[in-house]
Amino acid sequence: MDKRRKKSDLDESLRRLGGILASPSLVLSYEHTTPLLERSWLRRLGLNKEQADAFIDLLCQHGLLDQGARSVIEAVCLQRRVTPGEAAALLLQGEGWPEDGQSAGKGTDSEEK
């Protein structure tokens, strides 16, 4: 029995330690992004490598990397009532970008009403 209790105590200690160590990593991942993470998301959306790279460049040029590609694409979807793929295509053509540094979510139909 003593062995089981020690194992149980060790398991509980490891769970607590894991929670303490994982917490800052989870916060960091929710609050920050990188071109690599955004490119991965764009590739899953259906963009090819060249399109994803171009989108990331445009995202950086407009100062919106910290908001992420998803929020920019979502804003265009709501404004223009198009699919995410169509929104990405419009953005790649230079259409629909919010003003530099402005929140991607501002100015959507749902917020104006």
Short mmCIF file of N, CA and C in Angstrom, two decimals:
data_model
loop_
_atom_site.label_atom_id
_atom_site.label_comp_id
_atom_site.label_asym_id
_atom_site.label_seq_id
_atom_site.Cartn_x
_atom_site.Cartn_y
_atom_site.Cartn_z
N MET A 1 0.81 -1.18 0.00
CA MET A 1 0.00 0.00 0.00
C MET A 1 0.86 1.26 0.00
N ASP A 2 1.93 1.23 0.73
CA ASP A 2 2.79 2.40 0.82
C ASP A 2 3.35 2.80 -0.54
N LYS A 3 3.66 1.76 -1.36
CA LYS A 3 4.17 2.02 -2.71
C LYS A 3 3.11 2.72 -3.56
N ARG A 4 1.87 2.26 -3.44
CA ARG A 4 0.78 2.88 -4.22
C ARG A 4 0.57 4.33 -3.82
N ARG A 5 0.64 4.57 -2.52
CA ARG A 5 0.46 5.94 -2.03
C ARG A 5 1.57 6.84 -2.55
N LYS A 6 2.81 6.36 -2.53
CA LYS A 6 3.93 7.16 -3.03
C LYS A 6 3.75 7.45 -4.51
N LYS A 7 3.31 6.44 -5.28
CA LYS A 7 3.08 6.63 -6.71
C LYS A 7 1.96 7.64 -6.93
N SER A 8 0.91 7.54 -6.12
CA SER A 8 -0.21 8.46 -6.23
C SER A 8 0.23 9.89 -5.91
N ASP A 9 1.03 10.05 -4.86
CA ASP A 9 1.54 11.37 -4.48
C ASP A 9 2.45 11.92 -5.59
N LEU A 10 3.27 11.07 -6.15
CA LEU A 10 4.15 11.49 -7.24
C LEU A 10 3.34 11.90 -8.46
N ASP A 11 2.33 11.11 -8.80
CA ASP A 11 1.46 11.45 -9.94
C ASP A 11 0.80 12.81 -9.74
N GLU A 12 0.29 13.03 -8.54
CA GLU A 12 -0.36 14.31 -8.23
C GLU A 12 0.63 15.47 -8.31
N SER A 13 1.82 15.27 -7.81
CA SER A 13 2.85 16.31 -7.87
C SER A 13 3.23 16.63 -9.30
N LEU A 14 3.35 15.60 -10.12
CA LEU A 14 3.69 15.81 -11.52
C LEU A 14 2.57 16.54 -12.26
N ARG A 15 1.32 16.22 -11.94
CA ARG A 15 0.18 16.93 -12.56
C ARG A 15 0.21 18.41 -12.20
N ARG A 16 0.44 18.69 -10.92
CA ARG A 16 0.50 20.09 -10.48
C ARG A 16 1.65 20.82 -11.15
N LEU A 17 2.81 20.19 -11.20
CA LEU A 17 3.97 20.79 -11.84
C LEU A 17 3.72 21.01 -13.32
N GLY A 18 3.11 20.05 -13.98
CA GLY A 18 2.77 20.19 -15.39
C GLY A 18 1.85 21.37 -15.64
N GLY A 19 0.86 21.54 -14.75
CA GLY A 19 -0.05 22.68 -14.86
C GLY A 19 0.66 24.00 -14.69
N ILE A 20 1.59 24.06 -13.76
CA ILE A 20 2.35 25.29 -13.52
C ILE A 20 3.23 25.62 -14.72
N LEU A 21 3.88 24.62 -15.28
CA LEU A 21 4.77 24.85 -16.41
C LEU A 21 4.01 25.12 -17.70
N ALA A 22 2.88 24.46 -17.89
CA ALA A 22 2.13 24.62 -19.13
C ALA A 22 1.38 25.94 -19.18
N SER A 23 0.99 26.47 -18.05
CA SER A 23 0.17 27.67 -18.02
C SER A 23 0.80 28.85 -18.78
N PRO A 24 2.06 29.22 -18.52
CA PRO A 24 2.65 30.34 -19.27
C PRO A 24 2.76 30.04 -20.77
N SER A 25 3.01 28.79 -21.11
CA SER A 25 3.10 28.43 -22.53
C SER A 25 1.75 28.58 -23.21
N LEU A 26 0.69 28.16 -22.54
CA LEU A 26 -0.65 28.29 -23.11
C LEU A 26 -1.03 29.75 -23.28
N VAL A 27 -0.74 30.57 -22.28
CA VAL A 27 -1.05 32.00 -22.37
C VAL A 27 -0.28 32.60 -23.54
N LEU A 28 0.98 32.28 -23.65
CA LEU A 28 1.81 32.79 -24.74
C LEU A 28 1.24 32.40 -26.10
N SER A 29 0.80 31.15 -26.22
CA SER A 29 0.28 30.69 -27.51
C SER A 29 -1.06 31.34 -27.85
N TYR A 30 -1.86 31.70 -26.84
CA TYR A 30 -3.14 32.34 -27.10
C TYR A 30 -2.98 33.83 -27.39
N GLU A 31 -1.94 34.45 -26.85
CA GLU A 31 -1.79 35.89 -26.99
C GLU A 31 -0.83 36.31 -28.09
N HIS A 32 -0.06 35.41 -28.63
CA HIS A 32 0.94 35.75 -29.63
C HIS A 32 0.88 34.76 -30.78
N THR A 33 1.32 35.23 -31.94
CA THR A 33 1.37 34.35 -33.09
C THR A 33 2.69 34.58 -33.81
N THR A 34 2.96 33.75 -34.77
CA THR A 34 4.17 33.89 -35.57
C THR A 34 3.81 33.68 -37.04
N PRO A 35 4.66 34.13 -37.94
CA PRO A 35 4.39 33.85 -39.35
C PRO A 35 4.24 32.36 -39.63
N LEU A 36 5.00 31.54 -38.95
CA LEU A 36 4.91 30.09 -39.16
C LEU A 36 3.53 29.56 -38.79
N LEU A 37 3.00 29.97 -37.65
CA LEU A 37 1.67 29.52 -37.24
C LEU A 37 0.60 30.03 -38.19
N GLU A 38 0.71 31.28 -38.60
CA GLU A 38 -0.27 31.85 -39.52
C GLU A 38 -0.21 31.16 -40.88
N ARG A 39 1.00 30.88 -41.35
CA ARG A 39 1.16 30.19 -42.63
C ARG A 39 0.53 28.81 -42.58
N SER A 40 0.70 28.13 -41.47
CA SER A 40 0.11 26.80 -41.30
C SER A 40 -1.41 26.89 -41.38
N TRP A 41 -1.99 27.87 -40.71
CA TRP A 41 -3.44 28.04 -40.74
C TRP A 41 -3.91 28.35 -42.17
N LEU A 42 -3.19 29.20 -42.88
CA LEU A 42 -3.56 29.55 -44.25
C LEU A 42 -3.47 28.33 -45.18
N ARG A 43 -2.47 27.50 -44.96
CA ARG A 43 -2.34 26.28 -45.78
C ARG A 43 -3.52 25.35 -45.54
N ARG A 44 -3.97 25.25 -44.31
CA ARG A 44 -5.15 24.43 -44.00
C ARG A 44 -6.41 25.00 -44.62
N LEU A 45 -6.42 26.32 -44.82
CA LEU A 45 -7.55 26.97 -45.46
C LEU A 45 -7.60 26.67 -46.95
N GLY A 46 -6.46 26.25 -47.50
CA GLY A 46 -6.43 25.86 -48.91
C GLY A 46 -5.48 26.68 -49.77
N LEU A 47 -4.79 27.64 -49.16
CA LEU A 47 -3.84 28.42 -49.94
C LEU A 47 -2.58 27.59 -50.19
N ASN A 48 -1.97 27.79 -51.35
CA ASN A 48 -0.71 27.10 -51.60
C ASN A 48 0.42 27.86 -50.90
N LYS A 49 1.62 27.33 -50.96
CA LYS A 49 2.75 27.92 -50.24
C LYS A 49 3.00 29.37 -50.66
N GLU A 50 2.98 29.63 -51.95
CA GLU A 50 3.25 30.98 -52.45
C GLU A 50 2.17 31.96 -51.99
N GLN A 51 0.92 31.52 -52.05
CA GLN A 51 -0.18 32.38 -51.61
C GLN A 51 -0.10 32.65 -50.11
N ALA A 52 0.21 31.62 -49.34
CA ALA A 52 0.33 31.78 -47.89
C ALA A 52 1.48 32.73 -47.55
N ASP A 53 2.61 32.58 -48.23
CA ASP A 53 3.74 33.48 -48.00
C ASP A 53 3.38 34.92 -48.36
N ALA A 54 2.69 35.11 -49.47
CA ALA A 54 2.28 36.45 -49.89
C ALA A 54 1.29 37.04 -48.88
N PHE A 55 0.39 36.21 -48.38
CA PHE A 55 -0.59 36.68 -47.40
C PHE A 55 0.11 37.13 -46.13
N ILE A 56 1.08 36.37 -45.67
CA ILE A 56 1.83 36.73 -44.46
C ILE A 56 2.56 38.04 -44.68
N ASP A 57 3.17 38.23 -45.86
CA ASP A 57 3.84 39.49 -46.17
C ASP A 57 2.86 40.66 -46.09
N LEU A 58 1.67 40.49 -46.66
CA LEU A 58 0.65 41.54 -46.62
C LEU A 58 0.16 41.79 -45.19
N LEU A 59 0.01 40.74 -44.44
CA LEU A 59 -0.41 40.85 -43.05
C LEU A 59 0.60 41.71 -42.26
N CYS A 60 1.87 41.46 -42.50
CA CYS A 60 2.93 42.23 -41.83
C CYS A 60 2.94 43.68 -42.32
N GLN A 61 2.80 43.88 -43.62
CA GLN A 61 2.79 45.24 -44.19
C GLN A 61 1.67 46.09 -43.61
N HIS A 62 0.54 45.46 -43.33
CA HIS A 62 -0.60 46.18 -42.77
C HIS A 62 -0.57 46.25 -41.25
N GLY A 63 0.48 45.69 -40.65
CA GLY A 63 0.63 45.73 -39.20
C GLY A 63 -0.40 44.89 -38.46
N LEU A 64 -0.83 43.79 -39.06
CA LEU A 64 -1.89 42.98 -38.48
C LEU A 64 -1.47 41.57 -38.11
N LEU A 65 -0.18 41.29 -38.11
CA LEU A 65 0.27 39.94 -37.77
C LEU A 65 -0.20 39.56 -36.37
N ASP A 66 -0.14 40.50 -35.43
CA ASP A 66 -0.53 40.18 -34.05
C ASP A 66 -2.00 39.82 -33.94
N GLN A 67 -2.83 40.26 -34.87
CA GLN A 67 -4.25 39.90 -34.85
C GLN A 67 -4.50 38.57 -35.54
N GLY A 68 -3.61 38.18 -36.42
CA GLY A 68 -3.71 36.90 -37.08
C GLY A 68 -4.52 36.94 -38.36
N ALA A 69 -4.21 36.01 -39.24
CA ALA A 69 -4.88 35.91 -40.54
C ALA A 69 -6.36 35.60 -40.36
N ARG A 70 -6.68 34.79 -39.37
CA ARG A 70 -8.07 34.40 -39.16
C ARG A 70 -8.97 35.61 -38.92
N SER A 71 -8.54 36.54 -38.08
CA SER A 71 -9.39 37.68 -37.76
C SER A 71 -9.58 38.59 -38.97
N VAL A 72 -8.54 38.73 -39.79
CA VAL A 72 -8.63 39.56 -40.98
C VAL A 72 -9.58 38.91 -41.99
N ILE A 73 -9.40 37.62 -42.21
CA ILE A 73 -10.25 36.89 -43.15
C ILE A 73 -11.69 36.87 -42.65
N GLU A 74 -11.88 36.67 -41.36
CA GLU A 74 -13.22 36.66 -40.79
C GLU A 74 -13.93 38.00 -40.99
N ALA A 75 -13.20 39.11 -40.81
CA ALA A 75 -13.79 40.43 -41.01
C ALA A 75 -14.26 40.61 -42.45
N VAL A 76 -13.44 40.15 -43.40
CA VAL A 76 -13.83 40.27 -44.81
C VAL A 76 -15.02 39.37 -45.11
N CYS A 77 -15.04 38.19 -44.54
CA CYS A 77 -16.19 37.28 -44.72
C CYS A 77 -17.48 37.97 -44.27
N LEU A 78 -17.45 38.62 -43.13
CA LEU A 78 -18.63 39.28 -42.60
C LEU A 78 -19.01 40.51 -43.43
N GLN A 79 -18.01 41.28 -43.82
CA GLN A 79 -18.28 42.51 -44.58
C GLN A 79 -18.82 42.22 -45.97
N ARG A 80 -18.23 41.25 -46.62
CA ARG A 80 -18.57 40.99 -48.02
C ARG A 80 -19.46 39.77 -48.22
N ARG A 81 -19.73 39.07 -47.13
CA ARG A 81 -20.56 37.86 -47.18
C ARG A 81 -20.01 36.85 -48.20
N VAL A 82 -18.75 36.47 -47.97
CA VAL A 82 -18.07 35.51 -48.83
C VAL A 82 -17.48 34.41 -47.95
N THR A 83 -17.03 33.35 -48.59
CA THR A 83 -16.40 32.24 -47.86
C THR A 83 -14.99 32.64 -47.45
N PRO A 84 -14.39 31.94 -46.50
CA PRO A 84 -13.01 32.24 -46.11
C PRO A 84 -12.03 32.16 -47.28
N GLY A 85 -12.20 31.18 -48.16
CA GLY A 85 -11.33 31.07 -49.33
C GLY A 85 -11.46 32.27 -50.25
N GLU A 86 -12.70 32.72 -50.45
CA GLU A 86 -12.94 33.90 -51.29
C GLU A 86 -12.38 35.16 -50.63
N ALA A 87 -12.53 35.24 -49.32
CA ALA A 87 -11.99 36.39 -48.59
C ALA A 87 -10.46 36.44 -48.71
N ALA A 88 -9.82 35.29 -48.58
CA ALA A 88 -8.36 35.25 -48.71
C ALA A 88 -7.94 35.68 -50.11
N ALA A 89 -8.69 35.24 -51.13
CA ALA A 89 -8.38 35.62 -52.51
C ALA A 89 -8.52 37.14 -52.70
N LEU A 90 -9.57 37.71 -52.14
CA LEU A 90 -9.76 39.17 -52.23
C LEU A 90 -8.60 39.90 -51.56
N LEU A 91 -8.23 39.44 -50.37
CA LEU A 91 -7.13 40.07 -49.64
C LEU A 91 -5.82 39.96 -50.40
N LEU A 92 -5.60 38.82 -51.03
CA LEU A 92 -4.37 38.65 -51.83
C LEU A 92 -4.35 39.60 -53.03
N GLN A 93 -5.54 40.00 -53.50
CA GLN A 93 -5.63 40.96 -54.61
C GLN A 93 -5.54 42.40 -54.11
N GLY A 94 -5.42 42.57 -52.80
CA GLY A 94 -5.29 43.90 -52.23
C GLY A 94 -6.60 44.52 -51.81
N GLU A 95 -7.68 43.78 -51.85
CA GLU A 95 -9.00 44.31 -51.50
C GLU A 95 -9.39 43.90 -50.08
N GLY A 96 -10.07 44.81 -49.39
CA GLY A 96 -10.67 44.46 -48.11
C GLY A 96 -9.80 44.62 -46.89
N TRP A 97 -8.58 45.08 -47.03
CA TRP A 97 -7.71 45.22 -45.87
C TRP A 97 -8.16 46.39 -45.01
N PRO A 98 -8.19 46.19 -43.68
CA PRO A 98 -8.49 47.34 -42.81
C PRO A 98 -7.33 48.32 -42.88
N GLU A 99 -7.58 49.55 -42.46
CA GLU A 99 -6.50 50.54 -42.48
C GLU A 99 -5.35 50.04 -41.62
N ASP A 100 -4.13 50.41 -42.00
CA ASP A 100 -2.95 49.93 -41.28
C ASP A 100 -3.08 50.14 -39.78
N GLY A 101 -2.85 49.06 -39.04
CA GLY A 101 -2.87 49.10 -37.59
C GLY A 101 -4.26 49.07 -36.99
N GLN A 102 -5.31 49.26 -37.80
CA GLN A 102 -6.67 49.24 -37.30
C GLN A 102 -7.09 47.80 -37.05
N SER A 103 -7.93 47.62 -36.06
CA SER A 103 -8.40 46.27 -35.75
C SER A 103 -9.13 45.69 -36.92
N ALA A 104 -8.85 44.45 -37.24
CA ALA A 104 -9.48 43.78 -38.37
C ALA A 104 -10.97 43.62 -38.16
N GLY A 105 -11.42 43.56 -36.92
CA GLY A 105 -12.83 43.36 -36.65
C GLY A 105 -13.66 44.62 -36.72
N LYS A 106 -13.05 45.79 -36.77
CA LYS A 106 -13.81 47.03 -36.79
C LYS A 106 -14.46 47.22 -38.14
N GLY A 107 -15.64 47.78 -38.10
CA GLY A 107 -16.32 48.14 -39.32
C GLY A 107 -17.10 47.01 -39.96
N THR A 108 -17.28 45.91 -39.29
CA THR A 108 -18.07 44.83 -39.87
C THR A 108 -19.53 45.16 -39.75
N ASP A 109 -20.35 44.58 -40.61
CA ASP A 109 -21.78 44.82 -40.61
C ASP A 109 -22.39 44.56 -39.23
N SER A 110 -21.97 43.50 -38.60
CA SER A 110 -22.56 43.11 -37.32
C SER A 110 -22.26 44.13 -36.23
N GLU A 111 -21.14 44.82 -36.30
CA GLU A 111 -20.78 45.79 -35.28
C GLU A 111 -21.39 47.16 -35.55
N GLU A 112 -21.71 47.45 -36.80
CA GLU A 112 -22.25 48.74 -37.14
C GLU A 112 -23.73 48.84 -36.77
N LYS A 113 -24.42 47.71 -36.68
CA LYS A 113 -25.86 47.72 -36.41
C LYS A 113 -26.16 47.89 -34.96
#
